[in-house]
CSV table of C-alpha atoms in Angstrom, one decimal:
chain,number,residue,atom,x,y,z
K,1,UNK,CA,144.2,27.8,46.3
K,2,UNK,CA,145.5,27.8,42.7
K,3,UNK,CA,146.5,24.1,43.1
K,4,UNK,CA,143.0,23.2,44.5
K,5,UNK,CA,141.4,25.1,41.6
K,6,UNK,CA,143.6,23.1,39.1
K,7,UNK,CA,142.2,19.9,40.6
K,8,UNK,CA,138.5,20.9,40.3
K,9,UNK,CA,136.2,19.5,39.4
K,10,UNK,CA,138.1,16.4,38.3
K,11,UNK,CA,139.4,15.4,41.8
K,12,UNK,CA,137.6,17.7,44.2
K,13,UNK,CA,134.0,18.9,44.2
K,14,UNK,CA,133.7,22.7,43.7
K,15,UNK,CA,131.7,22.9,47.0
K,16,UNK,CA,134.8,21.7,48.9
K,17,UNK,CA,136.7,24.9,48.2
K,18,UNK,CA,135.5,26.7,51.3
K,19,UNK,CA,136.3,23.6,53.4
K,20,UNK,CA,139.9,23.8,52.1
K,21,UNK,CA,140.1,27.5,52.8
K,22,UNK,CA,139.0,26.8,56.4
K,23,UNK,CA,141.5,24.0,56.7
K,24,UNK,CA,144.4,26.2,55.6
K,25,UNK,CA,143.4,28.9,58.0
K,26,UNK,CA,143.3,26.5,61.0
K,27,UNK,CA,146.0,23.9,60.2
K,28,UNK,CA,148.2,25.4,57.5
K,29,UNK,CA,151.3,25.4,59.7
K,30,UNK,CA,151.7,21.7,59.5
K,31,UNK,CA,150.8,21.3,55.9
K,32,UNK,CA,153.6,20.0,53.7
K,33,UNK,CA,154.2,21.8,50.4
K,34,UNK,CA,156.3,20.7,47.4
K,35,UNK,CA,157.6,23.2,44.9
K,36,UNK,CA,159.3,23.1,41.5
K,37,UNK,CA,160.9,26.4,40.5
K,38,UNK,CA,158.8,28.3,43.2
K,39,UNK,CA,155.5,26.8,41.9
K,40,UNK,CA,153.5,24.8,44.4
K,41,UNK,CA,153.0,21.4,42.8
K,42,UNK,CA,152.2,19.1,45.7
K,43,UNK,CA,150.6,19.3,49.1
K,44,UNK,CA,149.4,17.1,52.0
K,45,UNK,CA,148.8,17.1,55.7
K,46,UNK,CA,149.1,14.4,58.2
K,47,UNK,CA,147.3,14.7,61.5
K,48,UNK,CA,148.5,12.4,64.2
K,49,UNK,CA,146.3,11.1,67.1
K,50,UNK,CA,148.9,10.0,69.6
K,51,UNK,CA,146.3,8.7,72.0
K,52,UNK,CA,145.0,6.1,69.5
K,53,UNK,CA,148.2,5.6,67.5
K,54,UNK,CA,146.4,6.7,64.3
K,55,UNK,CA,146.9,9.4,61.8
K,56,UNK,CA,144.9,10.7,58.8
K,57,UNK,CA,146.1,12.2,55.5
K,58,UNK,CA,144.5,15.5,54.7
K,59,UNK,CA,144.0,17.4,51.5
K,60,UNK,CA,146.6,15.5,49.4
K,61,UNK,CA,146.9,16.8,45.9
K,62,UNK,CA,149.4,17.4,43.0
K,63,UNK,CA,149.3,19.7,40.1
K,64,UNK,CA,147.8,18.0,37.0
K,65,UNK,CA,151.0,18.9,35.1
K,66,UNK,CA,153.0,16.6,37.3
K,67,UNK,CA,150.5,13.7,37.6
K,68,UNK,CA,152.3,10.4,36.9
K,69,UNK,CA,155.7,11.7,37.9
K,70,UNK,CA,155.9,10.0,41.3
K,71,UNK,CA,155.2,13.0,43.6
K,72,UNK,CA,152.0,11.4,45.0
K,73,UNK,CA,154.0,8.3,45.8
K,74,UNK,CA,156.7,10.3,47.5
K,75,UNK,CA,154.1,12.1,49.6
K,76,UNK,CA,152.5,8.8,50.7
K,77,UNK,CA,155.9,7.4,51.5
K,78,UNK,CA,156.8,10.5,53.5
K,79,UNK,CA,153.5,10.4,55.4
K,80,UNK,CA,154.1,6.7,56.2
K,81,UNK,CA,157.6,7.6,57.5
K,82,UNK,CA,156.3,10.4,59.7
K,83,UNK,CA,153.6,8.1,61.0
K,84,UNK,CA,156.0,5.3,61.8
K,85,UNK,CA,158.4,7.7,63.5
K,86,UNK,CA,155.4,8.7,65.8
K,87,UNK,CA,154.4,5.1,66.6
K,88,UNK,CA,151.3,5.3,64.4
K,89,UNK,CA,149.8,1.9,63.4
K,90,UNK,CA,147.1,3.0,61.0
K,91,UNK,CA,146.6,5.9,58.6
K,92,UNK,CA,143.0,6.9,57.8
K,93,UNK,CA,142.3,8.3,54.4
K,94,UNK,CA,139.1,10.0,53.2
K,95,UNK,CA,139.4,9.7,49.4
K,96,UNK,CA,137.1,10.1,46.5
K,97,UNK,CA,136.1,7.3,44.2
K,98,UNK,CA,138.5,8.8,41.7
K,99,UNK,CA,141.6,8.7,44.0
K,100,UNK,CA,140.8,5.5,45.9
K,101,UNK,CA,142.7,3.3,43.5
K,102,UNK,CA,145.8,5.4,44.0
K,103,UNK,CA,145.8,4.7,47.7
K,104,UNK,CA,145.0,1.0,47.1
K,105,UNK,CA,148.5,0.8,45.4
K,106,UNK,CA,150.0,1.3,48.9
K,107,UNK,CA,147.8,-1.3,50.6
K,108,UNK,CA,145.0,1.0,51.8
K,109,UNK,CA,141.7,-0.9,52.2
K,110,UNK,CA,138.2,0.6,51.7
K,111,UNK,CA,136.1,0.7,54.8
K,112,UNK,CA,133.0,2.6,53.6
K,113,UNK,CA,131.7,4.4,50.6
K,114,UNK,CA,129.2,7.2,50.6
K,115,UNK,CA,127.5,8.1,47.3
K,116,UNK,CA,127.8,11.9,46.7
K,117,UNK,CA,129.7,12.2,50.0
K,118,UNK,CA,131.9,15.1,48.8
K,119,UNK,CA,129.2,16.5,46.5
K,120,UNK,CA,127.2,15.6,43.4
K,121,UNK,CA,128.9,12.7,41.6
K,122,UNK,CA,131.9,12.9,43.9
K,123,UNK,CA,131.6,9.8,46.1
K,124,UNK,CA,133.5,9.6,49.4
K,125,UNK,CA,135.6,6.5,50.1
K,126,UNK,CA,137.0,6.0,53.6
K,127,UNK,CA,140.1,3.8,53.7
K,128,UNK,CA,142.7,2.6,56.2
K,129,UNK,CA,146.3,1.9,55.6
K,130,UNK,CA,147.8,-0.5,58.1
K,131,UNK,CA,151.4,0.1,59.1
K,132,UNK,CA,151.8,-3.1,61.1
């Protein structure tokens, strides 16, 4: 939760905190955690839908102190590897208008944008990353 709090309100809307708590309670076992000297500095989840050969990245974030050091890129690369190993053809991403450009660097394409979709002044951008 400390990592989430360090990313609010710049990258996540404060009203998303309870959603994150509920996510961790339900799906925390498959959540990937990166640490430096026992401090959690990077996290993400990847849910795989085997029936449809799709996956979605969930709650990806890094500590502001390590922004720009390549951890985000490593997480996306690792998510892509896991997806390919599981015959996934597309990764769906629900980003904010602030993080969408990061995912575009990997080839993700915007599909929809919802003004205030995550909360006031935090617009939701749905994206898809093709692995074909």
